[in-house]
mmCIF file of N, CA, C and O in Angstrom:
data_model
loop_
_atom_site.group_PDB
_atom_site.id
_atom_site.type_symbol
_atom_site.label_atom_id
_atom_site.label_comp_id
_atom_site.label_asym_id
_atom_site.label_seq_id
_atom_site.Cartn_x
_atom_site.Cartn_y
_atom_site.Cartn_z
ATOM 1 N N MET A 11 146.033 39.266 197.894
ATOM 2 C CA MET A 11 147.656 39.195 197.577
ATOM 3 C C MET A 11 148.485 39.484 198.634
ATOM 4 O O MET A 11 149.297 38.833 198.765
ATOM 5 N N LEU A 12 148.053 40.586 199.217
ATOM 6 C CA LEU A 12 148.946 41.282 200.321
ATOM 7 C C LEU A 12 148.727 40.113 201.669
ATOM 8 O O LEU A 12 149.698 40.136 202.312
ATOM 9 N N ARG A 13 147.544 39.845 201.846
ATOM 10 C CA ARG A 13 147.304 38.938 203.012
ATOM 11 C C ARG A 13 147.863 37.603 202.875
ATOM 12 O O ARG A 13 148.659 36.924 203.769
ATOM 13 N N THR A 14 147.635 36.895 201.732
ATOM 14 C CA THR A 14 148.006 35.390 201.488
ATOM 15 C C THR A 14 149.457 35.504 201.069
ATOM 16 O O THR A 14 149.913 34.498 200.923
ATOM 17 N N LYS A 15 149.949 36.506 200.446
ATOM 18 C CA LYS A 15 151.421 36.545 199.574
ATOM 19 C C LYS A 15 151.234 35.451 198.376
ATOM 20 O O LYS A 15 152.188 34.737 197.975
ATOM 21 N N ALA A 16 150.059 35.128 197.824
ATOM 22 C CA ALA A 16 149.897 34.163 196.868
ATOM 23 C C ALA A 16 149.253 34.821 195.661
ATOM 24 O O ALA A 16 148.569 35.607 195.784
ATOM 25 N N GLY A 17 149.643 34.207 194.517
ATOM 26 C CA GLY A 17 148.743 34.811 193.296
ATOM 27 C C GLY A 17 149.444 34.358 191.793
ATOM 28 O O GLY A 17 150.601 33.597 192.115
ATOM 29 N N TYR A 18 149.021 34.862 190.984
ATOM 30 C CA TYR A 18 149.833 34.370 189.497
ATOM 31 C C TYR A 18 150.428 35.868 189.163
ATOM 32 O O TYR A 18 150.192 36.941 189.861
ATOM 33 N N CYS A 19 151.229 35.632 188.058
ATOM 34 C CA CYS A 19 152.018 36.794 187.706
ATOM 35 C C CYS A 19 151.027 37.894 187.355
ATOM 36 O O CYS A 19 151.505 39.046 187.550
ATOM 37 N N GLN A 20 149.880 37.567 186.791
ATOM 38 C CA GLN A 20 149.209 38.784 186.325
ATOM 39 C C GLN A 20 148.714 39.593 187.614
ATOM 40 O O GLN A 20 148.369 40.896 187.555
ATOM 41 N N HIS A 21 148.301 38.886 188.693
ATOM 42 C CA HIS A 21 147.987 39.559 190.059
ATOM 43 C C HIS A 21 149.219 40.646 190.484
ATOM 44 O O HIS A 21 148.880 41.689 190.868
ATOM 45 N N PHE A 22 150.431 40.076 190.327
ATOM 46 C CA PHE A 22 151.400 40.815 191.135
ATOM 47 C C PHE A 22 151.816 41.915 190.064
ATOM 48 O O PHE A 22 152.198 42.998 190.616
ATOM 49 N N ALA A 23 151.660 41.609 188.777
ATOM 50 C CA ALA A 23 151.997 42.761 187.680
ATOM 51 C C ALA A 23 151.011 43.944 187.768
ATOM 52 O O ALA A 23 151.274 45.015 187.806
ATOM 53 N N GLY A 24 149.683 43.444 187.975
ATOM 54 C CA GLY A 24 148.403 44.399 188.143
ATOM 55 C C GLY A 24 148.615 45.299 189.208
ATOM 56 O O GLY A 24 148.445 46.546 189.197
ATOM 57 N N ALA A 25 149.286 44.773 190.252
ATOM 58 C CA ALA A 25 149.260 45.366 191.656
ATOM 59 C C ALA A 25 150.296 46.383 191.572
ATOM 60 O O ALA A 25 150.249 47.475 191.910
ATOM 61 N N MET A 26 151.498 45.958 190.983
ATOM 62 C CA MET A 26 152.745 46.802 191.033
ATOM 63 C C MET A 26 152.505 47.939 189.993
ATOM 64 O O MET A 26 152.549 49.067 190.323
ATOM 65 N N ALA A 27 151.888 47.783 188.753
ATOM 66 C CA ALA A 27 151.591 48.773 187.955
ATOM 67 C C ALA A 27 150.542 49.769 188.753
ATOM 68 O O ALA A 27 150.723 51.188 188.520
ATOM 69 N N LEU A 28 149.396 49.328 189.547
ATOM 70 C CA LEU A 28 148.476 50.281 190.167
ATOM 71 C C LEU A 28 149.235 51.064 191.094
ATOM 72 O O LEU A 28 149.151 52.381 191.224
ATOM 73 N N MET A 29 150.327 50.521 191.917
ATOM 74 C CA MET A 29 150.922 51.328 192.766
ATOM 75 C C MET A 29 151.840 52.192 192.281
ATOM 76 O O MET A 29 151.872 53.543 192.558
ATOM 77 N N LEU A 30 152.544 51.968 191.039
ATOM 78 C CA LEU A 30 153.328 52.950 190.317
ATOM 79 C C LEU A 30 152.407 54.125 189.901
ATOM 80 O O LEU A 30 152.993 55.179 189.984
ATOM 81 N N ARG A 31 151.424 53.613 189.246
ATOM 82 C CA ARG A 31 150.459 54.771 188.761
ATOM 83 C C ARG A 31 150.109 55.749 189.843
ATOM 84 O O ARG A 31 149.939 56.883 189.702
ATOM 85 N N THR A 32 149.747 55.104 190.883
ATOM 86 C CA THR A 32 149.196 55.820 192.215
ATOM 87 C C THR A 32 150.388 56.870 192.693
ATOM 88 O O THR A 32 150.015 58.002 193.065
ATOM 89 N N LEU A 33 151.603 56.499 192.436
ATOM 90 C CA LEU A 33 152.770 57.574 192.734
ATOM 91 C C LEU A 33 153.117 58.442 191.476
ATOM 92 O O LEU A 33 154.157 59.099 191.728
ATOM 93 N N GLY A 34 152.261 58.367 190.448
ATOM 94 C CA GLY A 34 152.539 59.139 189.311
ATOM 95 C C GLY A 34 153.488 58.674 188.340
ATOM 96 O O GLY A 34 153.925 59.394 187.570
ATOM 97 N N VAL A 35 153.957 57.416 188.416
ATOM 98 C CA VAL A 35 154.963 56.873 187.493
ATOM 99 C C VAL A 35 153.929 56.345 186.353
ATOM 100 O O VAL A 35 153.617 55.163 186.660
ATOM 101 N N PRO A 36 154.329 56.660 185.188
ATOM 102 C CA PRO A 36 153.637 55.772 184.109
ATOM 103 C C PRO A 36 154.042 54.255 184.111
ATOM 104 O O PRO A 36 155.181 53.892 184.229
ATOM 105 N N ALA A 37 153.214 53.387 184.157
ATOM 106 C CA ALA A 37 153.255 52.173 184.029
ATOM 107 C C ALA A 37 152.290 51.374 183.173
ATOM 108 O O ALA A 37 151.217 51.711 183.058
ATOM 109 N N ARG A 38 152.995 50.200 182.553
ATOM 110 C CA ARG A 38 151.905 49.299 182.039
ATOM 111 C C ARG A 38 152.344 47.845 182.158
ATOM 112 O O ARG A 38 153.419 47.392 182.736
ATOM 113 N N VAL A 39 151.307 46.932 181.891
ATOM 114 C CA VAL A 39 151.391 45.434 182.271
ATOM 115 C C VAL A 39 151.670 44.960 181.004
ATOM 116 O O VAL A 39 150.928 45.160 179.853
ATOM 117 N N ALA A 40 152.804 44.167 180.807
ATOM 118 C CA ALA A 40 153.205 43.708 179.373
ATOM 119 C C ALA A 40 153.255 41.935 179.670
ATOM 120 O O ALA A 40 153.152 41.587 180.756
ATOM 121 N N VAL A 41 152.466 41.573 178.485
ATOM 122 C CA VAL A 41 152.579 40.236 178.763
ATOM 123 C C VAL A 41 153.191 39.357 177.392
ATOM 124 O O VAL A 41 153.190 40.011 176.252
ATOM 125 N N GLY A 42 153.667 38.120 177.531
ATOM 126 C CA GLY A 42 154.292 37.408 176.497
ATOM 127 C C GLY A 42 154.562 35.952 177.374
ATOM 128 O O GLY A 42 154.061 35.363 178.002
ATOM 129 N N PHE A 43 155.990 35.644 176.779
ATOM 130 C CA PHE A 43 156.308 34.124 177.227
ATOM 131 C C PHE A 43 157.810 34.143 177.508
ATOM 132 O O PHE A 43 158.424 34.872 177.222
ATOM 133 N N THR A 44 158.097 33.276 178.634
ATOM 134 C CA THR A 44 159.563 33.097 178.945
ATOM 135 C C THR A 44 159.748 32.108 177.827
ATOM 136 O O THR A 44 159.356 31.795 176.796
ATOM 137 N N SER A 45 161.305 31.980 177.860
ATOM 138 C CA SER A 45 162.070 31.456 176.997
ATOM 139 C C SER A 45 161.730 29.901 176.678
ATOM 140 O O SER A 45 161.914 29.260 175.549
ATOM 141 N N GLY A 46 160.996 29.186 177.715
ATOM 142 C CA GLY A 46 160.702 27.929 177.543
ATOM 143 C C GLY A 46 161.504 26.855 177.901
ATOM 144 O O GLY A 46 162.529 27.082 178.624
ATOM 145 N N THR A 47 161.720 25.733 177.272
ATOM 146 C CA THR A 47 162.787 24.745 177.634
ATOM 147 C C THR A 47 163.513 24.291 176.207
ATOM 148 O O THR A 47 162.970 24.588 175.295
ATOM 149 N N TYR A 48 164.683 24.069 176.514
ATOM 150 C CA TYR A 48 165.612 23.740 175.418
ATOM 151 C C TYR A 48 165.770 22.352 175.408
ATOM 152 O O TYR A 48 166.096 21.897 176.364
ATOM 153 N N ASP A 49 165.749 21.414 174.053
ATOM 154 C CA ASP A 49 166.343 20.364 174.044
ATOM 155 C C ASP A 49 167.507 20.065 173.347
ATOM 156 O O ASP A 49 167.437 20.411 172.153
ATOM 157 N N VAL A 50 168.292 19.688 174.089
ATOM 158 C CA VAL A 50 169.809 19.624 173.512
ATOM 159 C C VAL A 50 169.948 18.475 172.399
ATOM 160 O O VAL A 50 170.610 18.440 171.539
ATOM 161 N N THR A 51 168.982 17.587 172.366
ATOM 162 C CA THR A 51 169.113 16.366 171.313
ATOM 163 C C THR A 51 168.640 17.119 170.124
ATOM 164 O O THR A 51 169.176 16.744 169.113
ATOM 165 N N THR A 52 167.495 17.891 169.883
ATOM 166 C CA THR A 52 166.845 18.402 168.838
ATOM 167 C C THR A 52 167.408 19.654 168.494
ATOM 168 O O THR A 52 167.150 20.224 167.340
ATOM 169 N N HIS A 53 167.834 20.264 169.550
ATOM 170 C CA HIS A 53 168.345 21.748 169.339
ATOM 171 C C HIS A 53 167.156 22.681 169.029
ATOM 172 O O HIS A 53 167.418 23.433 168.104
ATOM 173 N N ARG A 54 166.088 22.401 169.793
ATOM 174 C CA ARG A 54 164.940 23.071 169.549
ATOM 175 C C ARG A 54 164.457 23.742 170.917
ATOM 176 O O ARG A 54 164.792 22.925 171.853
ATOM 177 N N TRP A 55 163.837 24.980 170.881
ATOM 178 C CA TRP A 55 163.229 25.336 171.947
ATOM 179 C C TRP A 55 161.633 25.041 172.032
ATOM 180 O O TRP A 55 161.216 25.084 170.828
ATOM 181 N N THR A 56 160.947 24.671 173.287
ATOM 182 C CA THR A 56 159.600 24.490 173.183
ATOM 183 C C THR A 56 158.950 25.347 173.973
ATOM 184 O O THR A 56 159.444 25.538 175.198
ATOM 185 N N VAL A 57 158.027 26.301 173.740
ATOM 186 C CA VAL A 57 157.456 27.428 174.423
ATOM 187 C C VAL A 57 155.942 27.041 174.251
ATOM 188 O O VAL A 57 155.330 26.599 173.092
ATOM 189 N N SER A 58 155.324 26.836 175.614
ATOM 190 C CA SER A 58 153.895 26.481 175.576
ATOM 191 C C SER A 58 152.956 27.518 176.498
ATOM 192 O O SER A 58 153.839 28.431 176.855
ATOM 193 N N ASP A 59 151.887 27.214 176.625
ATOM 194 C CA ASP A 59 151.005 28.084 177.298
ATOM 195 C C ASP A 59 151.531 28.011 178.754
ATOM 196 O O ASP A 59 151.208 29.198 179.369
ATOM 197 N N ARG A 60 152.182 27.077 179.318
ATOM 198 C CA ARG A 60 152.598 27.133 180.388
ATOM 199 C C ARG A 60 153.760 28.354 180.906
ATOM 200 O O ARG A 60 154.216 28.589 181.606
ATOM 201 N N ASP A 61 154.237 28.794 179.619
ATOM 202 C CA ASP A 61 155.294 29.529 179.515
ATOM 203 C C ASP A 61 154.910 31.134 179.748
ATOM 204 O O ASP A 61 155.666 32.006 179.443
ATOM 205 N N ALA A 62 153.440 31.434 179.492
ATOM 206 C CA ALA A 62 152.924 32.701 179.497
ATOM 207 C C ALA A 62 153.412 33.403 180.780
ATOM 208 O O ALA A 62 153.549 32.663 181.765
ATOM 209 N N HIS A 63 153.670 34.589 180.623
ATOM 210 C CA HIS A 63 153.913 35.491 181.881
ATOM 211 C C HIS A 63 153.561 36.826 181.433
ATOM 212 O O HIS A 63 153.411 37.285 180.355
ATOM 213 N N ALA A 64 153.341 37.567 182.814
ATOM 214 C CA ALA A 64 153.302 39.067 182.616
ATOM 215 C C ALA A 64 154.140 39.783 183.516
ATOM 216 O O ALA A 64 154.619 39.046 184.539
ATOM 217 N N TRP A 65 154.763 40.883 183.260
ATOM 218 C CA TRP A 65 155.334 41.524 184.107
ATOM 219 C C TRP A 65 155.132 43.190 183.684
ATOM 220 O O TRP A 65 154.062 43.560 183.010
ATOM 221 N N VAL A 66 155.881 43.925 184.388
ATOM 222 C CA VAL A 66 155.418 45.543 184.363
ATOM 223 C C VAL A 66 156.624 46.424 183.776
ATOM 224 O O VAL A 66 157.794 46.007 183.858
ATOM 225 N N GLU A 67 156.382 47.289 183.137
ATOM 226 C CA GLU A 67 157.224 48.145 182.412
ATOM 227 C C GLU A 67 156.888 49.573 182.976
ATOM 228 O O GLU A 67 155.535 49.990 183.005
ATOM 229 N N ALA A 68 157.739 50.361 183.502
ATOM 230 C CA ALA A 68 157.666 51.667 184.096
ATOM 231 C C ALA A 68 158.308 52.675 183.207
ATOM 232 O O ALA A 68 159.616 52.282 182.795
ATOM 233 N N TRP A 69 157.924 53.848 182.876
ATOM 234 C CA TRP A 69 158.698 54.902 182.272
ATOM 235 C C TRP A 69 159.391 55.746 182.996
ATOM 236 O O TRP A 69 158.906 56.333 183.968
ATOM 237 N N PHE A 70 160.740 55.968 182.695
ATOM 238 C CA PHE A 70 161.538 57.040 183.416
ATOM 239 C C PHE A 70 162.108 57.682 182.207
ATOM 240 O O PHE A 70 162.638 57.220 181.330
ATOM 241 N N PRO A 71 162.014 59.176 182.226
ATOM 242 C CA PRO A 71 162.336 59.938 181.163
ATOM 243 C C PRO A 71 163.603 59.942 180.523
ATOM 244 O O PRO A 71 163.713 60.001 179.494
ATOM 245 N N ARG A 72 164.577 59.731 181.415
ATOM 246 C CA ARG A 72 165.937 59.386 180.777
ATOM 247 C C ARG A 72 166.306 58.251 180.186
ATOM 248 O O ARG A 72 167.348 58.005 179.770
ATOM 249 N N TRP A 73 165.251 57.273 180.551
ATOM 250 C CA TRP A 73 165.889 55.739 180.136
ATOM 251 C C TRP A 73 164.712 54.959 179.397
ATOM 252 O O TRP A 73 164.925 54.003 178.886
ATOM 253 N N GLY A 74 163.517 55.506 179.271
ATOM 254 C CA GLY A 74 162.350 54.898 178.699
ATOM 255 C C GLY A 74 161.665 53.923 179.334
ATOM 256 O O GLY A 74 161.667 54.028 180.581
ATOM 257 N N TRP A 75 161.154 52.805 178.537
ATOM 258 C CA TRP A 75 160.526 51.730 179.404
ATOM 259 C C TRP A 75 161.203 50.812 180.214
ATOM 260 O O TRP A 75 162.229 50.068 179.220
ATOM 261 N N ILE A 76 161.426 50.730 181.411
ATOM 262 C CA ILE A 76 162.091 49.693 182.074
ATOM 263 C C ILE A 76 161.349 48.511 182.684
ATOM 264 O O ILE A 76 160.321 48.781 183.367
ATOM 265 N N PRO A 77 161.643 47.239 182.281
ATOM 266 C CA PRO A 77 161.041 46.100 182.760
ATOM 267 C C PRO A 77 161.242 45.758 184.235
ATOM 268 O O PRO A 77 162.402 45.959 184.614
ATOM 269 N N PHE A 78 160.261 45.468 184.849
ATOM 270 C CA PHE A 78 160.274 44.934 186.087
ATOM 271 C C PHE A 78 159.442 43.612 186.325
ATOM 272 O O PHE A 78 158.301 43.536 185.821
ATOM 273 N N ASP A 79 160.009 42.725 187.023
ATOM 274 C CA ASP A 79 159.080 41.452 187.124
ATOM 275 C C ASP A 79 158.738 41.442 188.668
ATOM 276 O O ASP A 79 159.818 40.689 189.576
ATOM 277 N N PRO A 80 157.676 41.752 189.143
ATOM 278 C CA PRO A 80 157.254 41.499 190.550
ATOM 279 C C PRO A 80 156.778 40.210 191.079
ATOM 280 O O PRO A 80 156.682 39.872 192.461
ATOM 281 N N THR A 81 156.893 39.332 190.287
ATOM 282 C CA THR A 81 156.301 37.809 190.533
ATOM 283 C C THR A 81 157.416 37.329 191.533
ATOM 284 O O THR A 81 158.705 37.121 191.175
ATOM 285 N N PRO A 82 157.017 36.858 192.655
ATOM 286 C CA PRO A 82 158.320 36.227 193.752
ATOM 287 C C PRO A 82 158.585 35.008 193.212
ATOM 288 O O PRO A 82 157.959 34.162 192.431
ATOM 289 N N GLY A 83 159.974 34.600 193.386
ATOM 290 C CA GLY A 83 160.635 33.503 192.661
ATOM 291 C C GLY A 83 160.886 33.396 191.288
ATOM 292 O O GLY A 83 161.356 32.326 190.718
ATOM 293 N N ARG A 84 160.774 34.662 190.625
ATOM 294 C CA ARG A 84 160.964 34.715 189.176
ATOM 295 C C ARG A 84 162.325 34.903 189.020
ATOM 296 O O ARG A 84 162.844 34.734 187.657
ATOM 297 N N GLY A 85 163.145 35.431 189.732
ATOM 298 C CA GLY A 85 164.429 35.778 189.488
ATOM 299 C C GLY A 85 164.807 36.867 188.682
ATOM 300 O O GLY A 85 164.005 37.828 188.486
ATOM 301 N N THR A 86 165.585 36.713 187.592
ATOM 302 C CA THR A 86 165.965 37.794 186.682
ATOM 303 C C THR A 86 165.025 37.639 185.458
ATOM 304 O O THR A 86 164.903 36.602 184.909
#
């Protein structure tokens, strides 16, 4: 991952969680789905296996679990 700068969300989330834990910050990898796509005609959301995603949550004593998405190009 560091050499090729390529990978999947699971790779980036796992690497970030490991780095945070190495620094003493409690961290966990969370998995779920993005919002999918909205069809304006049917007024329905479609979520499929392609919308699966992994991100990191880090614990900060005054704020609790804060989510971070280390996957390049994911935006907010």
